[in-house]
Structure formats: C-alpha cells, structure tokens
Coordinates of C-alpha atoms and ligand atoms in Angstrom, one line a residue:
X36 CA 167.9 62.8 56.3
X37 CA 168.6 64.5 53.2
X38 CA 169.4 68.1 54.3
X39 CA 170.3 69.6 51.3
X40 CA 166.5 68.2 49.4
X41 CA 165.0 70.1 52.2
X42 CA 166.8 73.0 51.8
X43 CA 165.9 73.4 48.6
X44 CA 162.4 73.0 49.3
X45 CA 162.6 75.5 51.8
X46 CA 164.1 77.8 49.8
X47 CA 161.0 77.7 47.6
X48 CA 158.7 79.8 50.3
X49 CA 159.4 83.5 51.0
X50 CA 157.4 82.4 54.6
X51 CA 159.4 79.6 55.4
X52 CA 156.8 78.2 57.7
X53 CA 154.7 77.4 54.5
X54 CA 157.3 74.9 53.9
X55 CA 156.2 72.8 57.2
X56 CA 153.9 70.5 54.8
X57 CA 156.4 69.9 51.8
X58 CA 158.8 69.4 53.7
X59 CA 157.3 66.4 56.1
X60 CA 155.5 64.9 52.8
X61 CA 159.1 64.7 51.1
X62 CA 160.5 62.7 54.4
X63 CA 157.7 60.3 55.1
X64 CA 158.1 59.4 50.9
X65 CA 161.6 59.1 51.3
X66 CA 162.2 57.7 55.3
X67 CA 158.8 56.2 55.5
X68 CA 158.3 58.4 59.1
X69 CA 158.8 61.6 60.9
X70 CA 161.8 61.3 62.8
X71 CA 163.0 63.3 66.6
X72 CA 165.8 64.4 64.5
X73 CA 163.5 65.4 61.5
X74 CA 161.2 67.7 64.0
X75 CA 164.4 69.1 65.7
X76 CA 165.6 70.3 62.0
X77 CA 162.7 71.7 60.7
X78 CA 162.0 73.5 63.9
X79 CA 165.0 74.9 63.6
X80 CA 165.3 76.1 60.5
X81 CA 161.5 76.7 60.0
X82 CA 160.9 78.7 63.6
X83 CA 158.3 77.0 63.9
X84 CA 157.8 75.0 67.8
X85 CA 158.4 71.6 68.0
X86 CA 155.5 70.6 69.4
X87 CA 153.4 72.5 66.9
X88 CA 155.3 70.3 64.2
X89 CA 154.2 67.0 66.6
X90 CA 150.6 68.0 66.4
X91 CA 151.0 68.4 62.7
X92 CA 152.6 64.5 62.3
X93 CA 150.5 63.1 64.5
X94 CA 147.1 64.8 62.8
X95 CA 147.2 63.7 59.5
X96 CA 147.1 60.3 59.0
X97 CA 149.4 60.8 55.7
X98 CA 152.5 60.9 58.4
X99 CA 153.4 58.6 60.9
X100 CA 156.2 58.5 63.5
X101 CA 156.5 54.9 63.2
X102 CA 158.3 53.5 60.1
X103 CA 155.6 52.4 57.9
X104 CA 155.5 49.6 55.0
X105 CA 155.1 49.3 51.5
X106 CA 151.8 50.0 50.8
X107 CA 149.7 51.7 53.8
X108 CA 146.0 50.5 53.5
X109 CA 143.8 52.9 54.9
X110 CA 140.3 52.4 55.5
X111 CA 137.5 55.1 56.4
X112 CA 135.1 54.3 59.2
X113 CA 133.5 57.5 59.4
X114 CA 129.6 57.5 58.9
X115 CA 129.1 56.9 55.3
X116 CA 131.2 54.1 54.7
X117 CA 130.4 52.8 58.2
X118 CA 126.9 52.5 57.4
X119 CA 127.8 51.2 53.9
X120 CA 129.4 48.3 55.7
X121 CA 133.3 49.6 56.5
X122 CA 133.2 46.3 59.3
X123 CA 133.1 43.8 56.6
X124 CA 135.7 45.6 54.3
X125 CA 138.2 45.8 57.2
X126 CA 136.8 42.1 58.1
X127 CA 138.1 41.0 55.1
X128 CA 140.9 42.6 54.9
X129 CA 142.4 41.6 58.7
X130 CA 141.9 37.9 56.7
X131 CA 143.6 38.2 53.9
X132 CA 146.6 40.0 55.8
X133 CA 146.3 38.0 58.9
X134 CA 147.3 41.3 61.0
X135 CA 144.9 43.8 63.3
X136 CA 144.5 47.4 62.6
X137 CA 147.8 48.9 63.3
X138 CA 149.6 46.3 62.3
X139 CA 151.5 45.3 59.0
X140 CA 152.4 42.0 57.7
X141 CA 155.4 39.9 58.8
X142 CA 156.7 40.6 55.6
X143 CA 157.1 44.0 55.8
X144 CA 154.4 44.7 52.6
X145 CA 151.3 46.0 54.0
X146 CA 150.3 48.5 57.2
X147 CA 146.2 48.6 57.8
X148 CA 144.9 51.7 59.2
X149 CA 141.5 52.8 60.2
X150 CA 140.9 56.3 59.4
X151 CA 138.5 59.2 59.0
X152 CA 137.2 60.2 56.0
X153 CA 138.9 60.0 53.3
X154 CA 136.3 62.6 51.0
X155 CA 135.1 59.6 48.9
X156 CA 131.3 59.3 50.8
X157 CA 130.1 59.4 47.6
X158 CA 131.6 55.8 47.1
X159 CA 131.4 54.6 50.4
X160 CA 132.3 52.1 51.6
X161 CA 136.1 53.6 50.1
X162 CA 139.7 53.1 51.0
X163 CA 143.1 54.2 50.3
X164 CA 146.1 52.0 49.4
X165 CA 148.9 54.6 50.2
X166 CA 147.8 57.4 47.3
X167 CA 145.2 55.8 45.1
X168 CA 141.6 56.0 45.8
X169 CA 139.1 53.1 46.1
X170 CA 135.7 52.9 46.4
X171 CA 132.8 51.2 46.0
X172 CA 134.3 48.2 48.2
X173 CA 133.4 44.8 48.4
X174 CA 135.2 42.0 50.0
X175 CA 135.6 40.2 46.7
X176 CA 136.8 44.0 45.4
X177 CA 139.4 44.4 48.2
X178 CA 140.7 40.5 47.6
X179 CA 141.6 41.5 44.1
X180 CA 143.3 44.7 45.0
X181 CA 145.2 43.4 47.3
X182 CA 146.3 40.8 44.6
X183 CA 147.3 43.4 42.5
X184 CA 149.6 44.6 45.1
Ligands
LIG214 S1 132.7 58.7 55.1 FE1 134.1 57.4 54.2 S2 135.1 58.5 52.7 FE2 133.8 59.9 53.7

C-alpha cells in the first residue's frame, strides 16, 4: 500500500472524510482490491468506521475485495438492457470466455460481472469493460470487443 500517495490525496480535503472515494479508487487502480489493511488505514486516518468504509467497497461495483483481472467486464441486467436482450449478451460472452459470472479466465485477463445499471438505457443492451462504455450490444459486437482486448 502506498502510504505516502494516499497521504497526499488526503491532504487534498480540508474534511478528510471526503477523501474516502479518492482514496479507495487510487488503491483498487493500483492493488486491483480493497484490502483489511487498506480499510484499517483509511479508518484510521480518515475517522471514518470501518464498517462504514465496508459498505462503501462492497456497494459500488467499481471496488471489489477480491483481486480482480485485467479488464473487468461488466454487464447491466437491470430493466432496459434486460428487456433489450442482456441474456444473450452475457450468453455470449460466458462462450467466448468459457467462465460464469464471477469468474475470470484461467489466464488471469478477463473478470465478468453482472451489474445494475450502468446509466446507458439509452443504449441498452450496454456494458462496461473496466472504464469504457459500450452499448448497443450484439453478440457479434461483444465477439469483436473482446478481440480487441
Ligand atoms: S438499464 Fe442497463 S444501462 Fe440502464
């Protein structure tokens, strides 16, 4: 854990509690998870309770107490996209991956995730491949960004 980065981050906020989200988006970039010994830290030096930290990890699908791949896939199945055929896009995708939801590839490239939405209705069905938006899917779509991966 790079204490002194988040630090520095902290130093940033006159309310250091308003460092909270920074702060845990600069670790899962740089660790790839929210670790015990991250949460400890920051609810230390942040006064803010551990278990309100937890919630906060465990909430937003953008961190993850699990060390995470590559290149995290996530897929909305809220209405929209569920009614604009989600089943087929994560169909197609479980293929081409060979893995389940919740899983990631042998080789350590790919996570999939099912998620809520993701604010792209308007392109539903739509998924994420860790911070670029796509929509619009269709299984021949998803084959060639996957390629592109
Ligand atoms: S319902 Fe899928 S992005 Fe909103």
């Amino acid at each position: 854990m790079d204490k002194d980065k988040l630090n520095q981050i902290m130093e940033k906020f006159q309310d250091k509690q308003q460092a909270l989200l920074p702060c845990l988006h600069f670790i899962q970039e740089e660790e790839g998870k929210i670790s015990e010994e991250v949460m400890n830290f920051l609810a230390e030096n942040l006064g803010v309770p551990r278990v309100e930290i937890y919630s906060v990890v465990t909430f937003y699908s953008m961190f993850s107490l699990e060390k995470q791949n590559k290149n995290v896939i996530r897929v909305c199945a809220s209405l929209s996209c569920y009614l604009n055929g989600t089943d087929k896009i994560i169909n197609a995708l479980k293929e081409i991956l060979g893995i389940k939801i919740g899983e990631s590839t042998p080789d350590g490239k790919f996570t999939l995730e099912e998620v809520s939405c993701l604010g792209l209705c308007d392109q539903a069905p739509a998924m994420m491949v860790n911070d670029k938006e796509y929509g619009n899917l269709t299984e021949d779509k998803v084959k060639e960004i996957i390629k592109s991966y």
